[in-house]
PDB file of C-alpha atoms in Angstrom:
ATOM      1  CA  MET P   1     -78.193 -98.782 -74.795  1.00 71.00           C
ATOM      2  CA  THR P   2     -76.664 -97.629 -71.503  1.00 75.00           C
ATOM      3  CA  VAL P   3     -78.259 -97.878 -68.079  1.00 75.00           C
ATOM      4  CA  ASN P   4     -78.640 -94.103 -67.979  1.00 74.00           C
ATOM      5  CA  SER P   5     -80.390 -93.957 -71.347  1.00 79.00           C
ATOM      6  CA  MET P   6     -82.764 -96.756 -70.294  1.00 84.00           C
ATOM      7  CA  ARG P   7     -83.477 -94.916 -67.047  1.00 82.00           C
ATOM      8  CA  LEU P   8     -84.247 -91.701 -68.919  1.00 85.00           C
ATOM      9  CA  ASP P   9     -86.479 -93.528 -71.426  1.00 90.00           C
ATOM     10  CA  LYS P  10     -88.470 -95.059 -68.555  1.00 92.00           C
ATOM     11  CA  ILE P  11     -88.978 -91.651 -66.932  1.00 92.00           C
ATOM     12  CA  LEU P  12     -90.102 -90.081 -70.205  1.00 93.00           C
ATOM     13  CA  LYS P  13     -92.623 -92.890 -70.803  1.00 95.00           C
ATOM     14  CA  GLU P  14     -93.960 -92.524 -67.262  1.00 94.00           C
ATOM     15  CA  ASN P  15     -94.276 -88.787 -67.818  1.00 94.00           C
ATOM     16  CA  GLU P  16     -96.291 -89.348 -70.999  1.00 96.00           C
ATOM     17  CA  ASP P  17     -98.656 -91.580 -69.015  1.00 97.00           C
ATOM     18  CA  VAL P  18     -99.261 -89.082 -66.211  1.00 96.00           C
ATOM     19  CA  LYS P  19     -99.801 -86.277 -68.721  1.00 95.00           C
ATOM     20  CA  ARG P  20    -102.283 -88.393 -70.668  1.00 97.00           C
ATOM     21  CA  LEU P  21    -104.141 -89.252 -67.462  1.00 97.00           C
ATOM     22  CA  GLY P  22    -103.958 -85.706 -66.102  1.00 96.00           C
ATOM     23  CA  ILE P  23    -102.164 -86.687 -62.913  1.00 96.00           C
ATOM     24  CA  PRO P  24     -99.902 -83.920 -61.585  1.00 96.00           C
ATOM     25  CA  VAL P  25     -96.535 -85.278 -60.451  1.00 97.00           C
ATOM     26  CA  LYS P  26     -93.008 -84.200 -59.760  1.00 96.00           C
ATOM     27  CA  TYR P  27     -90.024 -86.476 -59.432  1.00 95.00           C
ATOM     28  CA  MET P  28     -88.176 -86.897 -56.152  1.00 94.00           C
ATOM     29  CA  CYS P  29     -84.471 -87.510 -56.485  1.00 91.00           C
ATOM     30  CA  LEU P  30     -83.134 -90.493 -54.539  1.00 89.00           C
ATOM     31  CA  SER P  31     -79.391 -90.090 -54.615  1.00 86.00           C
ATOM     32  CA  LEU P  32     -77.722 -91.034 -51.335  1.00 84.00           C
ATOM     33  CA  MET P  33     -75.678 -93.684 -53.133  1.00 81.00           C
ATOM     34  CA  CYS P  34     -74.449 -91.321 -55.849  1.00 78.00           C
ATOM     35  CA  GLU P  35     -71.362 -89.211 -55.239  1.00 79.00           C
ATOM     36  CA  HIS P  36     -72.307 -86.942 -58.146  1.00 76.00           C
ATOM     37  CA  HIS P  37     -75.844 -85.979 -57.100  1.00 80.00           C
ATOM     38  CA  LYS P  38     -76.212 -86.793 -53.381  1.00 83.00           C
ATOM     39  CA  SER P  39     -76.913 -83.141 -52.562  1.00 86.00           C
ATOM     40  CA  LEU P  40     -80.163 -83.479 -54.547  1.00 88.00           C
ATOM     41  CA  HIS P  41     -81.560 -86.292 -52.369  1.00 91.00           C
ATOM     42  CA  GLY P  42     -85.190 -85.515 -51.541  1.00 92.00           C
ATOM     43  CA  ASP P  43     -85.470 -82.613 -53.985  1.00 93.00           C
ATOM     44  CA  LEU P  44     -88.598 -82.427 -56.132  1.00 95.00           C
ATOM     45  CA  LEU P  45     -87.836 -81.940 -59.805  1.00 94.00           C
ATOM     46  CA  ASP P  46     -90.001 -81.393 -62.841  1.00 93.00           C
ATOM     47  CA  VAL P  47     -89.448 -83.602 -65.870  1.00 92.00           C
ATOM     48  CA  GLU P  48     -87.185 -81.046 -67.570  1.00 92.00           C
ATOM     49  CA  GLU P  49     -84.895 -80.996 -64.537  1.00 91.00           C
ATOM     50  CA  VAL P  50     -84.834 -84.801 -64.555  1.00 88.00           C
ATOM     51  CA  LYS P  51     -83.850 -84.736 -68.233  1.00 86.00           C
ATOM     52  CA  ASP P  52     -80.975 -82.416 -67.316  1.00 84.00           C
ATOM     53  CA  LEU P  53     -79.991 -84.623 -64.378  1.00 80.00           C
ATOM     54  CA  TYR P  54     -79.827 -87.694 -66.587  1.00 77.00           C
ATOM     55  CA  SER P  55     -78.606 -86.016 -69.767  1.00 74.00           C
ATOM     56  CA  LEU P  56     -76.228 -88.468 -71.326  1.00 63.00           C
ATOM     57  CA  GLU P  57     -73.601 -85.765 -71.821  1.00 70.00           C
ATOM     58  CA  ASN P  58     -73.540 -84.830 -68.116  1.00 68.00           C
ATOM     59  CA  VAL P  59     -74.250 -87.951 -66.098  1.00 73.00           C
ATOM     60  CA  PRO P  60     -71.358 -90.285 -65.342  1.00 74.00           C
ATOM     61  CA  GLU P  61     -71.802 -93.998 -65.955  1.00 73.00           C
ATOM     62  CA  ASP P  62     -71.439 -94.736 -62.235  1.00 76.00           C
ATOM     63  CA  CYS P  63     -74.411 -92.529 -61.317  1.00 77.00           C
ATOM     64  CA  ARG P  64     -76.697 -94.461 -58.964  1.00 77.00           C
ATOM     65  CA  CYS P  65     -79.505 -91.915 -58.668  1.00 82.00           C
ATOM     66  CA  GLY P  66     -83.109 -92.789 -58.945  1.00 86.00           C
ATOM     67  CA  VAL P  67     -86.274 -90.769 -59.124  1.00 89.00           C
ATOM     68  CA  THR P  68     -89.773 -91.601 -58.060  1.00 92.00           C
ATOM     69  CA  GLN P  69     -93.031 -89.909 -58.888  1.00 95.00           C
ATOM     70  CA  VAL P  70     -94.651 -87.850 -56.157  1.00 96.00           C
ATOM     71  CA  LEU P  71     -98.239 -86.680 -56.488  1.00 96.00           C
ATOM     72  CA  VAL P  72     -98.521 -82.904 -56.234  1.00 97.00           C
ATOM     73  CA  ASP P  73    -101.383 -80.448 -55.923  1.00 96.00           C
ATOM     74  CA  GLU P  74    -102.225 -77.624 -58.338  1.00 92.00           C
ATOM     75  CA  ALA P  75     -99.526 -75.441 -56.720  1.00 94.00           C
ATOM     76  CA  GLY P  76     -96.851 -78.116 -57.219  1.00 93.00           C
ATOM     77  CA  LYS P  77     -96.657 -79.017 -53.525  1.00 96.00           C
ATOM     78  CA  PRO P  78     -96.524 -82.716 -52.589  1.00 97.00           C
ATOM     79  CA  ARG P  79     -99.861 -84.180 -51.550  1.00 97.00           C
ATOM     80  CA  ASN P  80     -97.966 -86.199 -48.945  1.00 95.00           C
ATOM     81  CA  PRO P  81     -95.183 -83.886 -47.737  1.00 95.00           C
ATOM     82  CA  ARG P  82     -94.006 -86.517 -45.249  1.00 95.00           C
ATOM     83  CA  VAL P  83     -92.439 -88.515 -48.093  1.00 93.00           C
ATOM     84  CA  VAL P  84     -90.191 -85.588 -48.989  1.00 93.00           C
ATOM     85  CA  GLU P  85     -89.493 -84.791 -45.329  1.00 93.00           C
ATOM     86  CA  ASN P  86     -88.379 -88.378 -44.712  1.00 93.00           C
ATOM     87  CA  ALA P  87     -85.980 -88.297 -47.666  1.00 91.00           C
ATOM     88  CA  LYS P  88     -84.517 -84.965 -46.549  1.00 90.00           C
ATOM     89  CA  SER P  89     -84.160 -86.368 -43.034  1.00 90.00           C
ATOM     90  CA  GLN P  90     -82.147 -89.289 -44.420  1.00 85.00           C
ATOM     91  CA  ALA P  91     -79.806 -86.840 -46.120  1.00 80.00           C
ATOM     92  CA  ARG P  92     -79.378 -84.836 -42.901  1.00 82.00           C
ATOM     93  CA  ASP P  93     -78.657 -88.040 -40.975  1.00 81.00           C
ATOM     94  CA  LYS P  94     -75.872 -88.787 -43.458  1.00 76.00           C
ATOM     95  CA  ASN P  95     -74.540 -85.216 -43.057  1.00 69.00           C
ATOM     96  CA  LEU P  96     -75.154 -84.135 -46.644  1.00 55.00           C
TER      97      LEU P  96
END
């Protein structure tokens, strides 16, 4: 099992848990260390977009991206927008 497949499995299990518990989340991409996806740093993705990001056919083995769950409201907006703002600020500081 590759690192990317383990990462995707973990995300899918976490997604099952939040669905079962009824907790609305999106996944924030953390990708400043990844040459392939650094433009996505701070973006909020739904689980289908995360599956595409980590699809084993598309993601290179040296991908260093991570995602973290972010609580969202009924409209899909982050409950704590500062978390996303801080990530986007990091990307701007690195000139992405």
